[in-house]
Amino acid sequence: SQQGEEDPQALSIQEGENATMNCSYKTSINNLQWYRQNSGRGLVHLILIRSNEREKHSGRLRVTLDTSKKSSSLLITASRAADTASYFCATDAPGANNLFFGTGTRLTVIP
Amino acid sequence: DAGVIQSPRHEVTEMGQEVTLRCKPISGHNSLFWYRQTMMRGLELLIYFNNNVPIDDSGMPEDRFSAKMPNASFSTLKIQPSEPRDSAVYFCASSRGGGAFPTPTQYFGPGTRLTVL
């Protein structure tokens, strides 16, 4: 299975702190994405990084990708209570149209 | 655009009953995905379609589950007969896959929370 795994499974921080989540996967990929899921809602796409990219920024989000280690990290800077959610990484393999989702990190930002 | 639309949002049924979940993908998207999410198993891909054709149904748990996509704007996931272990949140997602400008980004609907008593 190509399913990724996020680490940690759960993370609790104070508002204003930075949050770092990691994702590992098993096989070659075209792209890696991060999604957010608020409680009771569907997943929402946050950011995509291609396999030939090493770092990408979007607002308070910073994503890194290390294809040699088959891992990625998502950094959320200056966290807010509204960032409380589950975060999933998802990969797509060459020639495939579907995504493989990780197990998710549950982030709680305490006001 | 209204996004991916799913109905019903909540469904409570009794074991043995037939359940039909519905999905309307985003207009112009030609790939559609059905997922199931539970605390124990996380997010599982059940089946996905490209241009209304089922491509991979290896995630469908058993013959009680079936999915159809009769046209580009509608898909159903049917469970017959339903069992308590089918209780989960079922998500539909769509993307603009294939063609000249494919994108792997998927857009999820709000989900259907199914409870089988």
mmCIF file of N, CA and C in Angstrom, chain B residues 3-44:
data_model
loop_
_atom_site.group_PDB
_atom_site.id
_atom_site.type_symbol
_atom_site.label_atom_id
_atom_site.label_comp_id
_atom_site.label_asym_id
_atom_site.label_seq_id
_atom_site.Cartn_x
_atom_site.Cartn_y
_atom_site.Cartn_z
ATOM 1 N N GLY B 3 -19.953 23.535 -5.558
ATOM 2 C CA GLY B 3 -19.123 22.509 -4.974
ATOM 3 C C GLY B 3 -19.769 21.155 -5.151
ATOM 4 N N VAL B 4 -19.175 20.144 -4.548
ATOM 5 C CA VAL B 4 -19.719 18.798 -4.614
ATOM 6 C C VAL B 4 -20.925 18.719 -3.679
ATOM 7 N N ILE B 5 -22.005 18.181 -4.197
ATOM 8 C CA ILE B 5 -23.243 18.096 -3.417
ATOM 9 C C ILE B 5 -23.539 16.649 -3.095
ATOM 10 N N GLN B 6 -23.803 16.375 -1.821
ATOM 11 C CA GLN B 6 -24.156 15.029 -1.402
ATOM 12 C C GLN B 6 -25.501 15.050 -0.699
ATOM 13 N N SER B 7 -26.235 13.975 -0.893
ATOM 14 C CA SER B 7 -27.496 13.828 -0.162
ATOM 15 C C SER B 7 -27.749 12.352 0.116
ATOM 16 N N PRO B 8 -28.430 12.039 1.220
ATOM 17 C CA PRO B 8 -28.766 12.979 2.282
ATOM 18 C C PRO B 8 -27.544 13.311 3.123
ATOM 19 N N ARG B 9 -27.621 14.262 4.024
ATOM 20 C CA ARG B 9 -26.504 14.582 4.901
ATOM 21 C C ARG B 9 -26.439 13.599 6.061
ATOM 22 N N HIS B 10 -27.579 13.139 6.472
ATOM 23 C CA HIS B 10 -27.652 12.158 7.549
ATOM 24 C C HIS B 10 -28.662 11.089 7.152
ATOM 25 N N GLU B 11 -28.333 9.845 7.493
ATOM 26 C CA GLU B 11 -29.229 8.746 7.192
ATOM 27 C C GLU B 11 -29.171 7.762 8.354
ATOM 28 N N VAL B 12 -30.321 7.468 8.909
ATOM 29 C CA VAL B 12 -30.415 6.456 9.953
ATOM 30 C C VAL B 12 -31.349 5.377 9.439
ATOM 31 N N THR B 13 -30.887 4.164 9.453
ATOM 32 C CA THR B 13 -31.688 3.080 8.916
ATOM 33 C C THR B 13 -31.507 1.839 9.776
ATOM 34 N N GLU B 14 -32.320 0.863 9.522
ATOM 35 C CA GLU B 14 -32.217 -0.379 10.266
ATOM 36 C C GLU B 14 -31.494 -1.441 9.450
ATOM 37 N N MET B 15 -30.832 -2.297 10.154
ATOM 38 C CA MET B 15 -30.095 -3.385 9.514
ATOM 39 C C MET B 15 -30.996 -4.105 8.511
ATOM 40 N N GLY B 16 -30.440 -4.389 7.340
ATOM 41 C CA GLY B 16 -31.182 -5.096 6.315
ATOM 42 C C GLY B 16 -31.827 -4.201 5.284
ATOM 43 N N GLN B 17 -31.937 -2.914 5.601
ATOM 44 C CA GLN B 17 -32.551 -1.989 4.658
ATOM 45 C C GLN B 17 -31.560 -1.578 3.577
ATOM 46 N N GLU B 18 -32.116 -1.143 2.460
ATOM 47 C CA GLU B 18 -31.287 -0.620 1.372
ATOM 48 C C GLU B 18 -31.016 0.864 1.620
ATOM 49 N N VAL B 19 -29.790 1.256 1.365
ATOM 50 C CA VAL B 19 -29.399 2.660 1.533
ATOM 51 C C VAL B 19 -28.815 3.165 0.218
ATOM 52 N N THR B 20 -29.237 4.327 -0.217
ATOM 53 C CA THR B 20 -28.689 4.942 -1.432
ATOM 54 C C THR B 20 -28.170 6.331 -1.115
ATOM 55 N N LEU B 21 -26.900 6.525 -1.391
ATOM 56 C CA LEU B 21 -26.254 7.813 -1.196
ATOM 57 C C LEU B 21 -26.040 8.443 -2.568
ATOM 58 N N ARG B 22 -26.190 9.753 -2.623
ATOM 59 C CA ARG B 22 -26.145 10.452 -3.913
ATOM 60 C C ARG B 22 -25.068 11.523 -3.934
ATOM 61 N N CYS B 23 -24.546 11.760 -5.120
ATOM 62 C CA CYS B 23 -23.473 12.748 -5.269
ATOM 63 C C CYS B 23 -23.600 13.462 -6.607
ATOM 64 N N LYS B 24 -23.438 14.759 -6.557
ATOM 65 C CA LYS B 24 -23.347 15.574 -7.773
ATOM 66 C C LYS B 24 -21.970 16.216 -7.773
ATOM 67 N N PRO B 25 -21.107 15.849 -8.716
ATOM 68 C CA PRO B 25 -19.757 16.424 -8.735
ATOM 69 C C PRO B 25 -19.770 17.856 -9.255
ATOM 70 N N ILE B 26 -18.622 18.499 -9.146
ATOM 71 C CA ILE B 26 -18.475 19.842 -9.688
ATOM 72 C C ILE B 26 -18.538 19.784 -11.216
ATOM 73 N N SER B 27 -19.271 20.695 -11.793
ATOM 74 C CA SER B 27 -19.417 20.724 -13.244
ATOM 75 C C SER B 27 -18.057 20.849 -13.920
ATOM 76 N N GLY B 28 -17.822 19.996 -14.921
ATOM 77 C CA GLY B 28 -16.554 20.027 -15.631
ATOM 78 C C GLY B 28 -15.527 19.051 -15.096
ATOM 79 N N HIS B 29 -15.776 18.514 -13.909
ATOM 80 C CA HIS B 29 -14.876 17.495 -13.367
ATOM 81 C C HIS B 29 -15.250 16.142 -13.959
ATOM 82 N N ASN B 30 -14.241 15.369 -14.357
ATOM 83 C CA ASN B 30 -14.554 14.100 -14.979
ATOM 84 C C ASN B 30 -14.086 12.897 -14.168
ATOM 85 N N SER B 31 -13.594 13.134 -12.957
ATOM 86 C CA SER B 31 -13.253 12.025 -12.064
ATOM 87 C C SER B 31 -14.056 12.157 -10.789
ATOM 88 N N LEU B 32 -14.580 11.033 -10.332
ATOM 89 C CA LEU B 32 -15.410 11.036 -9.126
ATOM 90 C C LEU B 32 -14.980 9.890 -8.222
ATOM 91 N N PHE B 33 -14.921 10.188 -6.922
ATOM 92 C CA PHE B 33 -14.396 9.246 -5.948
ATOM 93 C C PHE B 33 -15.398 9.085 -4.803
ATOM 94 N N TRP B 34 -15.548 7.863 -4.336
ATOM 95 C CA TRP B 34 -16.335 7.589 -3.131
ATOM 96 C C TRP B 34 -15.387 7.087 -2.040
ATOM 97 N N TYR B 35 -15.481 7.720 -0.857
ATOM 98 C CA TYR B 35 -14.670 7.339 0.286
ATOM 99 C C TYR B 35 -15.572 6.998 1.464
ATOM 100 N N ARG B 36 -15.002 6.227 2.378
ATOM 101 C CA ARG B 36 -15.674 5.950 3.649
ATOM 102 C C ARG B 36 -14.687 6.319 4.759
ATOM 103 N N GLN B 37 -15.189 6.985 5.790
ATOM 104 C CA GLN B 37 -14.320 7.379 6.895
ATOM 105 C C GLN B 37 -14.897 6.890 8.216
ATOM 106 N N THR B 38 -14.066 6.181 8.979
ATOM 107 C CA THR B 38 -14.415 5.746 10.326
ATOM 108 C C THR B 38 -13.228 6.021 11.239
ATOM 109 N N MET B 39 -13.488 6.044 12.509
ATOM 110 C CA MET B 39 -12.409 6.253 13.474
ATOM 111 C C MET B 39 -11.402 5.120 13.396
ATOM 112 N N MET B 40 -11.903 3.908 13.236
ATOM 113 C CA MET B 40 -11.016 2.751 13.275
ATOM 114 C C MET B 40 -10.170 2.612 12.010
ATOM 115 N N ARG B 41 -10.743 2.878 10.861
ATOM 116 C CA ARG B 41 -10.072 2.593 9.605
ATOM 117 C C ARG B 41 -9.633 3.832 8.846
ATOM 118 N N GLY B 42 -9.989 4.995 9.366
ATOM 119 C CA GLY B 42 -9.581 6.225 8.687
ATOM 120 C C GLY B 42 -10.349 6.424 7.394
ATOM 121 N N LEU B 43 -9.708 7.052 6.424
ATOM 122 C CA LEU B 43 -10.334 7.377 5.142
ATOM 123 C C LEU B 43 -9.983 6.286 4.132
ATOM 124 N N GLU B 44 -10.998 5.619 3.613
ATOM 125 C CA GLU B 44 -10.790 4.516 2.665
ATOM 126 C C GLU B 44 -11.417 4.877 1.318
#
